[in-house]
Coordinates of C-alpha atoms in Angstrom, one line a residue:
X1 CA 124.3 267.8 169.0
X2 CA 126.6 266.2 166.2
X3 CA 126.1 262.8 164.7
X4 CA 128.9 261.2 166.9
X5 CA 126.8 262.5 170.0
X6 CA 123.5 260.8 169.1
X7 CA 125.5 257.9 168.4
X8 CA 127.3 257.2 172.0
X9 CA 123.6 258.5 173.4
X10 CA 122.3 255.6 171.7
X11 CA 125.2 253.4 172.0
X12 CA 124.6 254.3 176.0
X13 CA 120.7 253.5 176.1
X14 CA 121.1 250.6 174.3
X15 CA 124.0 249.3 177.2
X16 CA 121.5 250.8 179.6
X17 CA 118.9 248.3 177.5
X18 CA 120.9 245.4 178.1
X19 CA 121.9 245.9 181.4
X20 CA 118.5 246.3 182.5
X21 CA 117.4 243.2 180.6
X22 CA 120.4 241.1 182.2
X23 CA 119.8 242.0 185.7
X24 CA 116.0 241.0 185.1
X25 CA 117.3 237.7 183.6
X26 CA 119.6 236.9 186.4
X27 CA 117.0 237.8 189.0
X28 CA 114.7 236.0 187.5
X29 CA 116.9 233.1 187.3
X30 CA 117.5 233.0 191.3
X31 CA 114.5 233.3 192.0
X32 CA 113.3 230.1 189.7
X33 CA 116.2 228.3 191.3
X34 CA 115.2 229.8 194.8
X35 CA 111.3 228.9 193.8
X36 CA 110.5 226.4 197.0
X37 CA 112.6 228.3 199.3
X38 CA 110.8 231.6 198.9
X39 CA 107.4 230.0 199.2
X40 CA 109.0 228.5 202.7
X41 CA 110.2 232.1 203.5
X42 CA 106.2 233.2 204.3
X43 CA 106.5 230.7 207.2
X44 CA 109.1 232.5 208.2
X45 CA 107.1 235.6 208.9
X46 CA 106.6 236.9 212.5
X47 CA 106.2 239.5 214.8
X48 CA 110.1 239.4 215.2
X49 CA 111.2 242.8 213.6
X50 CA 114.4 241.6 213.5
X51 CA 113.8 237.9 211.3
X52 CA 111.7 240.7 209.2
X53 CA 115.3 242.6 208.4
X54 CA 116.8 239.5 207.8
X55 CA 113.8 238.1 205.4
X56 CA 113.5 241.6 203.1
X57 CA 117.5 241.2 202.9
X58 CA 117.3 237.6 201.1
X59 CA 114.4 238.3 198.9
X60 CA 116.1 241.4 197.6
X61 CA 119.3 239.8 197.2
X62 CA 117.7 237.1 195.4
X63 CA 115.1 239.5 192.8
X64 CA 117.7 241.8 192.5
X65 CA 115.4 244.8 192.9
X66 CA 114.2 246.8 196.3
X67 CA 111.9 247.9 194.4
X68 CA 109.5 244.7 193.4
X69 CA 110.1 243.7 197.7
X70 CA 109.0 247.1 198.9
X71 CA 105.9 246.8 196.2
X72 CA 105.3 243.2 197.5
X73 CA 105.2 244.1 200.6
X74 CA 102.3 246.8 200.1
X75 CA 100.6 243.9 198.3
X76 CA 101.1 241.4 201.5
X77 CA 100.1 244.4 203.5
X78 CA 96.9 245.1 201.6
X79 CA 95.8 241.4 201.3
X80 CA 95.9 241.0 205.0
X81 CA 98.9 238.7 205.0
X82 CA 101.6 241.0 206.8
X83 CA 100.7 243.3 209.1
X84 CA 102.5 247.3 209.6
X85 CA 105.2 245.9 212.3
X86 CA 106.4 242.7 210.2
X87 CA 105.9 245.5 207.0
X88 CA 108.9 247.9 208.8
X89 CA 111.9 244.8 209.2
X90 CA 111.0 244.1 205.9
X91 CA 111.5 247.1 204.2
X92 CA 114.7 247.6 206.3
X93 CA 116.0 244.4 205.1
X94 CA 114.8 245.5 201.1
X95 CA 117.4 248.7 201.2
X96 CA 120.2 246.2 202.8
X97 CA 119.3 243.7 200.1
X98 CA 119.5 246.2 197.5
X99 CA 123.5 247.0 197.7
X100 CA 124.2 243.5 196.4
X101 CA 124.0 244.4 193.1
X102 CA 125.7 247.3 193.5
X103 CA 128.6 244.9 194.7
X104 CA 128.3 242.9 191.2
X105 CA 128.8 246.1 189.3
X106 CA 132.0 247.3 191.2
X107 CA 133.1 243.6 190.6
X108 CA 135.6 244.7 187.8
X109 CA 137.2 246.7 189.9
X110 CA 138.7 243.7 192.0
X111 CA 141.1 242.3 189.1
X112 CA 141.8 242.4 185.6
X113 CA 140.2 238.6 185.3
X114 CA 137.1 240.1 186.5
X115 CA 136.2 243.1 183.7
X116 CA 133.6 242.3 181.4
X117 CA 135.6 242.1 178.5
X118 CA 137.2 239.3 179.7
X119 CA 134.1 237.1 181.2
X120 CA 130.9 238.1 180.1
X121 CA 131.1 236.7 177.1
X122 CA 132.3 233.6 178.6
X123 CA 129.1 234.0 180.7
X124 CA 126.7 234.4 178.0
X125 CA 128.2 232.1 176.1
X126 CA 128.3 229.1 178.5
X127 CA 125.0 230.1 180.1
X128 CA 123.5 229.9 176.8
X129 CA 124.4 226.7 175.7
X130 CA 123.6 224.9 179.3
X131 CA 119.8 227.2 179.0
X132 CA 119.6 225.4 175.5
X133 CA 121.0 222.0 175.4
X134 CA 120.4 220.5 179.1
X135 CA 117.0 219.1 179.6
X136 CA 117.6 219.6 183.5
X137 CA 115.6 221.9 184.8
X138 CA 117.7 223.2 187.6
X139 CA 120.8 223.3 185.1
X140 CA 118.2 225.3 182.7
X141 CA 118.2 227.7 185.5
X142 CA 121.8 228.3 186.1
X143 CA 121.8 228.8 182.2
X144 CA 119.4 231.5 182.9
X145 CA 121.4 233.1 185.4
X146 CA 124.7 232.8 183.8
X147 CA 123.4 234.6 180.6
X148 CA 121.7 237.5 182.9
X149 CA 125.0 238.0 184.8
X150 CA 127.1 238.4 181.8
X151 CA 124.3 240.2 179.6
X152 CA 124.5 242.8 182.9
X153 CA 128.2 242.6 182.3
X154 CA 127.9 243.5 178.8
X155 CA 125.4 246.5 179.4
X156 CA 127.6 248.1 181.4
X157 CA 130.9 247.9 179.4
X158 CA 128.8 249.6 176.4
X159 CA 128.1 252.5 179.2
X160 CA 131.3 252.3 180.0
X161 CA 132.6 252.9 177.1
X162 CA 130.4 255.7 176.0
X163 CA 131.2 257.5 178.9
X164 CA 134.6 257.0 178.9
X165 CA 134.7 259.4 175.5
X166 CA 133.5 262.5 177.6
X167 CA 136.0 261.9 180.5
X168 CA 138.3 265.1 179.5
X169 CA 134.5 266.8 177.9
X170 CA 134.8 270.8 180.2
X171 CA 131.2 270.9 179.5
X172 CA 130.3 267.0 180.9
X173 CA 132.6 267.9 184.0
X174 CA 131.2 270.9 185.1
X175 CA 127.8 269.7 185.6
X176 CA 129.3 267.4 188.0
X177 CA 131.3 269.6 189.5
X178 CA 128.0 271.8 189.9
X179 CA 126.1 269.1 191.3
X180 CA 128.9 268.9 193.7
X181 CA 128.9 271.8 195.4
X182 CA 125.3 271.7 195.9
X183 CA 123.7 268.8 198.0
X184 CA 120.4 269.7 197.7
X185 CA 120.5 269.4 193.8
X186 CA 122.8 266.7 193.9
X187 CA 120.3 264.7 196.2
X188 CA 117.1 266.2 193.6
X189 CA 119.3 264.9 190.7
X190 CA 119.6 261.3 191.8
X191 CA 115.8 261.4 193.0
X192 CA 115.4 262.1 189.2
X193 CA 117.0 260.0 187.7
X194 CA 115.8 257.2 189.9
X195 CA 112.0 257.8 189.4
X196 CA 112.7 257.8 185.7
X197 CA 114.5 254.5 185.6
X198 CA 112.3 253.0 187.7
X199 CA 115.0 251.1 189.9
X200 CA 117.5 252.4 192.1
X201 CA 119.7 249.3 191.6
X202 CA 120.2 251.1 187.9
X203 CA 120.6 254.1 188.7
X204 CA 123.4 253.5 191.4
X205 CA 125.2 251.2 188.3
X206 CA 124.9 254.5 186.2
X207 CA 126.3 256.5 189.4
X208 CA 129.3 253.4 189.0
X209 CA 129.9 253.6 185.5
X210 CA 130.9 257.5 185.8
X211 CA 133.1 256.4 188.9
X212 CA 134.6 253.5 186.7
X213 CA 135.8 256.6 184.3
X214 CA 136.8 258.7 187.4
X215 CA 134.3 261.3 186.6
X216 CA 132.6 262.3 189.7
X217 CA 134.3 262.9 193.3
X218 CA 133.1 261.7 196.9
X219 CA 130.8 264.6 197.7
X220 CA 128.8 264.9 194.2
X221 CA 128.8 260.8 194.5
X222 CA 127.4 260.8 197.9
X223 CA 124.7 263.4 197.7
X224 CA 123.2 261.8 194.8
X225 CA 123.4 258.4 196.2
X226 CA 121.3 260.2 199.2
X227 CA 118.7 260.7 196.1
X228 CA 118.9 257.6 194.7
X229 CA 117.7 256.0 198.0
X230 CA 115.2 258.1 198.3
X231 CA 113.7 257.7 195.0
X232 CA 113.6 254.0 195.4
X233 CA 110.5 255.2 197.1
X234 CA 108.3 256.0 194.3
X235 CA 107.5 252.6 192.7
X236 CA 106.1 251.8 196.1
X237 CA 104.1 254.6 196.8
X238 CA 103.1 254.7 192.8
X239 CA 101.8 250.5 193.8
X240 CA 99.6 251.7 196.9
X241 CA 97.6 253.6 195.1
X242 CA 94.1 252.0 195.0
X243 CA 95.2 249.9 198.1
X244 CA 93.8 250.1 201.5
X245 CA 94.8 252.8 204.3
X246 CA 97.4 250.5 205.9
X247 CA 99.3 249.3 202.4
X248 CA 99.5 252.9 201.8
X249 CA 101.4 253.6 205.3
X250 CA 103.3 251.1 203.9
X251 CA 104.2 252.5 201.1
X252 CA 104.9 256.0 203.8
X253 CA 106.9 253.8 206.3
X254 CA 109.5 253.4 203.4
X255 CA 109.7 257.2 202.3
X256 CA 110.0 258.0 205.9
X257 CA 113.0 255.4 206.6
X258 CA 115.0 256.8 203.3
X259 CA 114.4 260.4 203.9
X260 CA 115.2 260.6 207.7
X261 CA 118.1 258.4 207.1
X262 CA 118.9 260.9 203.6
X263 CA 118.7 264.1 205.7
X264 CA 121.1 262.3 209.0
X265 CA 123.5 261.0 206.4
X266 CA 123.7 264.5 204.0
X267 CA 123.8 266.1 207.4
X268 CA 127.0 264.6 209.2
X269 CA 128.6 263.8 205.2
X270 CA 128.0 267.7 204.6
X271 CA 129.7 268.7 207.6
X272 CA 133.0 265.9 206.8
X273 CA 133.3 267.5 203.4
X274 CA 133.5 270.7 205.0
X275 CA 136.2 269.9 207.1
X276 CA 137.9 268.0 204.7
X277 CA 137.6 269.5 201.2
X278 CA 140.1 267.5 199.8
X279 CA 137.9 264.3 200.5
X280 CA 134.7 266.5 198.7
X281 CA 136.8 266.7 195.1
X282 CA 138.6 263.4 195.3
X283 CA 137.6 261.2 192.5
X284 CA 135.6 258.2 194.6
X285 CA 135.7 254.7 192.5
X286 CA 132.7 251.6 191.9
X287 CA 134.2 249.9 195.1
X288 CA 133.4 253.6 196.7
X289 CA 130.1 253.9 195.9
X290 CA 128.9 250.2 196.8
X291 CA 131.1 250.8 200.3
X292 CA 129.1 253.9 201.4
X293 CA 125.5 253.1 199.5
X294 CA 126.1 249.4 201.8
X295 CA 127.1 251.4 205.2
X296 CA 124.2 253.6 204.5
X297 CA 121.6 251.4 204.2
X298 CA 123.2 249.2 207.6
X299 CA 123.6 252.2 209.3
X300 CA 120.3 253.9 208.8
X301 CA 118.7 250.5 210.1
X302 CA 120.6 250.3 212.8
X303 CA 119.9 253.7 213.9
X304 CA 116.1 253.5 213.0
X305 CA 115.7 249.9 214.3
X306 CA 114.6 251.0 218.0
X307 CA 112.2 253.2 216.2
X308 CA 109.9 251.2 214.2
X309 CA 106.9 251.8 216.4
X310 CA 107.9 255.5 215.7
X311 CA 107.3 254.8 212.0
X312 CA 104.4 253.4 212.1
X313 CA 102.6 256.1 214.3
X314 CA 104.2 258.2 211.9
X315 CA 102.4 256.9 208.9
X316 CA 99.2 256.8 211.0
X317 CA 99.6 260.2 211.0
X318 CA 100.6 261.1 207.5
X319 CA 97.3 258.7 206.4
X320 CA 95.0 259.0 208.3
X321 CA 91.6 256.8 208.4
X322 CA 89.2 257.3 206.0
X323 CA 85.9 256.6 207.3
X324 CA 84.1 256.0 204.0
X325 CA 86.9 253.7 202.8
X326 CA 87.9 252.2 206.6
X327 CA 84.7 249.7 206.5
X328 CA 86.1 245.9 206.7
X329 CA 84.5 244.3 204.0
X330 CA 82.9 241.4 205.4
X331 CA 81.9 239.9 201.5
X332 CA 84.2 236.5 201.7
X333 CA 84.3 236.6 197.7
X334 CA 85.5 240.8 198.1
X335 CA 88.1 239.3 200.9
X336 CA 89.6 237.0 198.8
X337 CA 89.9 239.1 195.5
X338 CA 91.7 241.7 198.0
X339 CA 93.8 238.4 199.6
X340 CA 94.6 237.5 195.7
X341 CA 96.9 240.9 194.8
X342 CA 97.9 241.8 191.7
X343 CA 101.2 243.2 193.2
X344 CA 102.5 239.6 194.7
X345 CA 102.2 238.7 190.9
X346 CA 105.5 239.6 190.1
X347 CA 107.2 237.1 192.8
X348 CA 105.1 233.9 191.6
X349 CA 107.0 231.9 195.2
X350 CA 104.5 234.3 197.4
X351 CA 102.0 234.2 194.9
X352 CA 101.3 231.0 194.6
X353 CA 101.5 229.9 198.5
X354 CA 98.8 233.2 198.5
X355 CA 96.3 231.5 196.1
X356 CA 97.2 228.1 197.7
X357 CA 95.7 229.4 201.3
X358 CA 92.8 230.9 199.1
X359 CA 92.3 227.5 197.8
X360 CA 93.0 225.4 201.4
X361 CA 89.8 228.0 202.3
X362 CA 87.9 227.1 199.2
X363 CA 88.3 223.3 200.6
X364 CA 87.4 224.9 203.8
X365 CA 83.5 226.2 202.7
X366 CA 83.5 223.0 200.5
X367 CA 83.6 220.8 203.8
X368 CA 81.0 223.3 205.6
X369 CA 78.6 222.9 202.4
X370 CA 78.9 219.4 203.0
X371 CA 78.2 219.7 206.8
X372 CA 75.3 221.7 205.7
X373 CA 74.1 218.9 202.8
X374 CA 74.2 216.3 205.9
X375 CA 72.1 218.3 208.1
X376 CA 69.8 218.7 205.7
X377 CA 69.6 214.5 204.7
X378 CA 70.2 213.0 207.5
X379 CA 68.5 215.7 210.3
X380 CA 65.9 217.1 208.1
X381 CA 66.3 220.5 208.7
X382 CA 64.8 221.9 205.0
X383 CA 65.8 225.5 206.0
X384 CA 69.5 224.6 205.9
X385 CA 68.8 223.4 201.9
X386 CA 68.7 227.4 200.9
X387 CA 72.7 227.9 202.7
X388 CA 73.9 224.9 200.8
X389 CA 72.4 226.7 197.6
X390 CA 74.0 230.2 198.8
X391 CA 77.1 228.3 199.6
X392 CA 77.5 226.6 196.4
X393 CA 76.9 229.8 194.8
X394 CA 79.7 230.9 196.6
X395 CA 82.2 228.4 195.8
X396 CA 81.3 229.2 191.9
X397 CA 82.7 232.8 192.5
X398 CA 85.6 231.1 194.1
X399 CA 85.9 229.0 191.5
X400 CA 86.1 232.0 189.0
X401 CA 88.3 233.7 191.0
X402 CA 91.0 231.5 191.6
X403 CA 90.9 230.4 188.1
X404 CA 91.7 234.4 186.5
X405 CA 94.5 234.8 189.5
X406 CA 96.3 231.0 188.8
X407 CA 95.7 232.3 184.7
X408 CA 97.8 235.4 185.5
X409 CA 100.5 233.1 187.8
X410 CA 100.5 230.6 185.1
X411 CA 101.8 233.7 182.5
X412 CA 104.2 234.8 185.1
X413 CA 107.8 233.2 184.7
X414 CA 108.4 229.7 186.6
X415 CA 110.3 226.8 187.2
X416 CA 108.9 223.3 186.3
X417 CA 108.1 222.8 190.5
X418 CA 105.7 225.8 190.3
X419 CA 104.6 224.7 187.1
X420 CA 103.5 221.6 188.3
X421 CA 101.8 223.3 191.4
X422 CA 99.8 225.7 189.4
X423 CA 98.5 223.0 187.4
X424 CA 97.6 220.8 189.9
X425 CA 95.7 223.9 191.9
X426 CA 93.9 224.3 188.8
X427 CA 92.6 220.9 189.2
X428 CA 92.1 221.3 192.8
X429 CA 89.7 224.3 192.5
X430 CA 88.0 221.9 190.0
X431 CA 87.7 219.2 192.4
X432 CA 86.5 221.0 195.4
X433 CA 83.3 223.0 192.9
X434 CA 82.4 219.5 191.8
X435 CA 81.9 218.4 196.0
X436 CA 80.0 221.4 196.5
X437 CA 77.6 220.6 193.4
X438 CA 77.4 216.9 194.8
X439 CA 76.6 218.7 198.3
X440 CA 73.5 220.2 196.2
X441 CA 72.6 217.2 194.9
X442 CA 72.5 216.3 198.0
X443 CA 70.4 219.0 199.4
X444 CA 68.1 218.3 196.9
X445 CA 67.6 214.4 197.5
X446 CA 66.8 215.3 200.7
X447 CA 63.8 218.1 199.6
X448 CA 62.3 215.4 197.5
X449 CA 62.6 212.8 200.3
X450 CA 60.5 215.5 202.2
X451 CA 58.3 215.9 199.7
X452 CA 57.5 212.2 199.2
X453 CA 57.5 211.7 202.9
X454 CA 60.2 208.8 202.5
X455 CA 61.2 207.7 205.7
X456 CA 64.4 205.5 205.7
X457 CA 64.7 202.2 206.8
X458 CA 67.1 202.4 211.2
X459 CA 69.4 199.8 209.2
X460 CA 69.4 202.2 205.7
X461 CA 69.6 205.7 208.1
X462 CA 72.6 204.1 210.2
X463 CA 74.3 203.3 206.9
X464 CA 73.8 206.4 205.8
X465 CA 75.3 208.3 208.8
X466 CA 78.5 205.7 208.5
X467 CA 79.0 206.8 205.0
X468 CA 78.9 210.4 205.5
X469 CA 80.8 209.8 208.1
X470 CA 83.7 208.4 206.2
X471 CA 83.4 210.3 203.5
X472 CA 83.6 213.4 205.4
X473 CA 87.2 212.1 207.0
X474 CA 88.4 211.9 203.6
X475 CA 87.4 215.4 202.7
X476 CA 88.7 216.7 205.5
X477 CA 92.3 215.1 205.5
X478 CA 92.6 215.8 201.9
X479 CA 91.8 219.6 202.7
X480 CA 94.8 219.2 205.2
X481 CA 96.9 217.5 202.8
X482 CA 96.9 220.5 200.2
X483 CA 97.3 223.1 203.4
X484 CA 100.6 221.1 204.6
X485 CA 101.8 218.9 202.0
X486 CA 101.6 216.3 204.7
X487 CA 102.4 212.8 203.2
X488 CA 100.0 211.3 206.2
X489 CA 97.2 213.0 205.4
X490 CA 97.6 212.0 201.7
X491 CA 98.1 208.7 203.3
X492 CA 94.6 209.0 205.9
X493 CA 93.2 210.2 202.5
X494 CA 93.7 206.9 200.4
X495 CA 92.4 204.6 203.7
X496 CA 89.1 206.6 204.1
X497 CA 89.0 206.4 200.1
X498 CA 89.1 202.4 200.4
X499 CA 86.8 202.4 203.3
X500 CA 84.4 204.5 201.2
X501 CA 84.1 202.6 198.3
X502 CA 83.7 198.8 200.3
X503 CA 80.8 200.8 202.5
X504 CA 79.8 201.7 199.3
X505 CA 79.4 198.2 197.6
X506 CA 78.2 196.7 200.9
X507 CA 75.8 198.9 201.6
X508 CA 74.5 198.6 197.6
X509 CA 74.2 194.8 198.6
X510 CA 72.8 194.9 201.8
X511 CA 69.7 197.2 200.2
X512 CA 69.0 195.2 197.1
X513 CA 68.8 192.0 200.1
X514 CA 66.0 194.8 201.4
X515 CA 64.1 195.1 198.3
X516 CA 64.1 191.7 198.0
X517 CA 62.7 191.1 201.5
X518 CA 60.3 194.3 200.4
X519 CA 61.3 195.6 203.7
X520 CA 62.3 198.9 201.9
X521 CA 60.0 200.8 198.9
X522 CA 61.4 200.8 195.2
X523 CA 60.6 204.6 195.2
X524 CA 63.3 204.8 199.0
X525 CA 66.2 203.2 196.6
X526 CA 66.2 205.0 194.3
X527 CA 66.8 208.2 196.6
X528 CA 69.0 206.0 198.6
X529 CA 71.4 204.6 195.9
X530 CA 71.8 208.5 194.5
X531 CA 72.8 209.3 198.2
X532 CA 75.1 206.6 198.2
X533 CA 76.4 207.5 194.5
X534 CA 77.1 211.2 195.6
X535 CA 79.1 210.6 198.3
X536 CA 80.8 208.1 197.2
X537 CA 81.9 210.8 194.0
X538 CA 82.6 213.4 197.3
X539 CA 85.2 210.9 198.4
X540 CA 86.9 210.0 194.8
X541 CA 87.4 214.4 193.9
X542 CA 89.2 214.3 197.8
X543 CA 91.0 211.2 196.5
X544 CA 92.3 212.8 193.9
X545 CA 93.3 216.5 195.5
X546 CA 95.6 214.2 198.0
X547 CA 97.0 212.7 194.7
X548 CA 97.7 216.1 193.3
X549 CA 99.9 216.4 196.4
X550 CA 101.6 212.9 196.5
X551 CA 102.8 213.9 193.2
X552 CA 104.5 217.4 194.5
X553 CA 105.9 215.6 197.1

């Protein structure tokens, strides 16, 4: 290999480089701009195969890869979140999604105003001074994208180029021509390629920059676009390792939709180029390539639409259970880790409303502790005081889990809305510990009461009841509130906060009027007034979660 070979080699990596690098900038830019939307998209998800196609198309189209949807959805499917039949329209809708950039690429063959030379730097340039002069972030976000579409413009006039200087090379031709005249290693070739890039939205752009230079005809284009698809596979199987039986059918629904569709497509394709040979050699351009990758992927969902229940047997099949592994684990703290999935990390939108669920059912066994701490108090039933210690326990772990999973969303890339949100469920897990250690508290007044055989005044135990009462309507709504976002539950929040804190002070009152009277013990007050105290601290941590949401709002 001469010197002017290593150069264009690296001259070509380093345009594969950028091109790689823009596309993640761009994607990640829509997605940023797309944050809310995406969260919204989860409510989208049903048992309707068909709102599944349409869903996996506009997350793809917005990341940019197939490959970080597909992997997504074996996280969603491993947490619980999505089961194997809205899994299938998903994945569907991920190979549809994944032509779009294939469309960008072929771009400059639609005009001479549209070929990189002429606007990416224009791109880059503009994006870059909006990304670093505007203190808007939405406009900081366009930036973003701007600079990743041109950078993915840039990239791929360096291939271009560096390609372009072999387009008369005998030796560079004939492996084409090779690969041409034999599907089967045409189809292993862009399998190859694929696995070793890692994205099959890359690979096809390499598979356009040789089309851009009129190096490779219909049938050796074709049969390694067969590959390509096919090899989109791998990062999804490679994620479901380590995941549960039905993220790894998953994982085999997707292999199974590419390769049938691979082997229908290379059949009837095989059989045109037969009967047209012409049509086999003729050089096929970008526009080409993004035409027939885009009828592929329609086509093969199409066709495979009325068989989804097929696929899913299918996998069933190929996986089968594993009864040492099968066991549900019924460990809440096991469930939730599983829930929290290290694979929805790389789409912060579904990963945060994941850990916001996680946290809405943190709320959840915060308001049974306190349930438990009433029983306890006001019913005296000592044997509930060991659950409210096992439950507070419990909430710790929650505590400690939530908090590593928001770390690792916090270090993920997002926009100042998500940013906002993350910190505010930070506080929120906070919040909702601190009610479960006043729930012990509680617990605990109420052993010692036991133990001192304090008996409570009718006026002091009706008070009592009223106050837990109210205080447990404010937990409650402000649980709601974080779960909905609903401005009248913040709202029911901020009433029941107000009626706390004048039951607090009158009822404070009312029993010093008692120990004056010496109708109630010194030694009762003091256990009554740290009753009091506690829940009136419940009710200020749910005051502040439903402020936490007034300000998203």
């Amino acid at each position: 290999m001469s010197m002017e070979d290593i150069q264009m080699l690296i001259k070509f990596l380093g345009g594969l480089g950028i091109f790689l690098y823009g596309m993640d900038r761009m994607g990640d830019g829509l997605q940023k701009s797309a944050g809310h939307k995406m969260q919204q998209l989860l409510g989208a998800l049903t048992d309707n195969p068909v709102m599944g196609i349409l869903l996996g198309t506009g997350v793809t189209a917005i990341i940019l890869s197939s490959n970080a949807t597909t992997i997504m959805v074996v996280g969603f499917v491993n947490a619980g979140i999505l089961n194997l039949s809205q899994a299938v329209g998903i994945i569907m809708g991920a190979n549809i999604g994944t032509t779009v950039t294939s469309w960008i690429v072929s771009m400059n063959e639609w005009g001479e105003m549209l070929k990189p030379e002429f606007f990416s730097p224009i791109l880059v340039f503009s994006g870059a001074l909006i990304r670093y002069l505007s203190r808007n972030g939405k406009a900081k976000q366009v930036g973003e994208i701007l600079v990743g579409f041109g950078l993915l413009f840039v990239g791929l006039g360096f291939m271009s180029e560096t390609i372009a200087s072999y387009h008369s090379n005998e030796a560079f031709l004939s492996v084409f021509t090779f690969l041409g005249k034999n599907p089967l290693l045409g189809v292993a070739a862009g399998l190859f390629v694929t696995v070793l890039i890692q994205s099959s939205s890359v690979s096809v752009g390499v598979l356009q920059v040789l089309a851009l230079n009129g190096m490779i005809g219909w049938q050796c284009a074709v049969f390694i676009n067969l590959g390509q698809n096919i090899g989109s596979c791998a990062a999804a199987l490679r994620s479901s390792t380590g995941a549960n039986r039905t993220a790894k059918r998953a994982a085999v629904i997707h292999l199974l939709f590419n390769a049938i569709g691979a082997i229908l497509f290379g059949t009837v394709m095989a059989v045109l180029f037969w009967l047209n040979p012409d049509l086999a050699v003729s050089p096929i351009t970008s526009v080409g390539i993004s035409i027939f990758h885009t009828a592929f992927n329609v086509i093969n969902t199409i066709l495979l639409f009325p068989f989804a229940g097929f696929l899913v047997k299918a996998s069933g099949i190929l996986i089968r259970e594993d009864a040492s592994a099968s066991k549900c684990c019924k460990d809440s703290k096991d469930e939730m880790k599983r829930h929290l999935d290290s694979r929805i990390l790389d789409t912060p939108s579904f990963a945060i409303e994941s850990v916001t669920h996680e946290v809405v059912n943190m709320g959840y066994a915060a308001l049974k502790n306190f349930d438990l701490a009433a029983l306890v108090l006001l019913e005296d039933n000592k044997s509930d005081a060991i659950k409210v210690k096992k439950m507070e326990q419990m909430i710790d772990d929650y505590e400690k889990i939530l908090t590593d999973y928001l770390i690792k969303i916090s270090n993920q890339s997002l926009n100042e809305e998500q940013h906002l949100l993350v910190k505010n469920l930070f506080y929120t897990i906070s919040d909702f510990e601190r009610i479960s250690d006043h729930c012990e508290n509680l617990s605990e007044l109420a052993l010692e009461k036991s133990r001192r055989s304090i008996v409570f005044s009718e006026d002091a135990d009706r008070e009592l009841h009223e106050m837990f009462h109210s205080v447990r309507s404010s937990l409650e709504h402000s649980i709601k509130a974080r779960a909905s976002s609903d401005m009248s539950e913040v709202r029911a929040v901020v009433r029941s906060e107000e009626l706390v804190d004048n039951l607090e002070e009158e009822f404070r009152e009312r029993h010093i009027t008692r120990l004056a009277s010496q109708s109630c013990k010194p030694e009762n007050g003091v256990i009554y007034l740290d009753t009091l105290n506690n829940l009136e601290r419940i009710s200020d941590h749910a005051h502040n979660i439903a402020g936490f949401v007034r300000d998203e709002v």
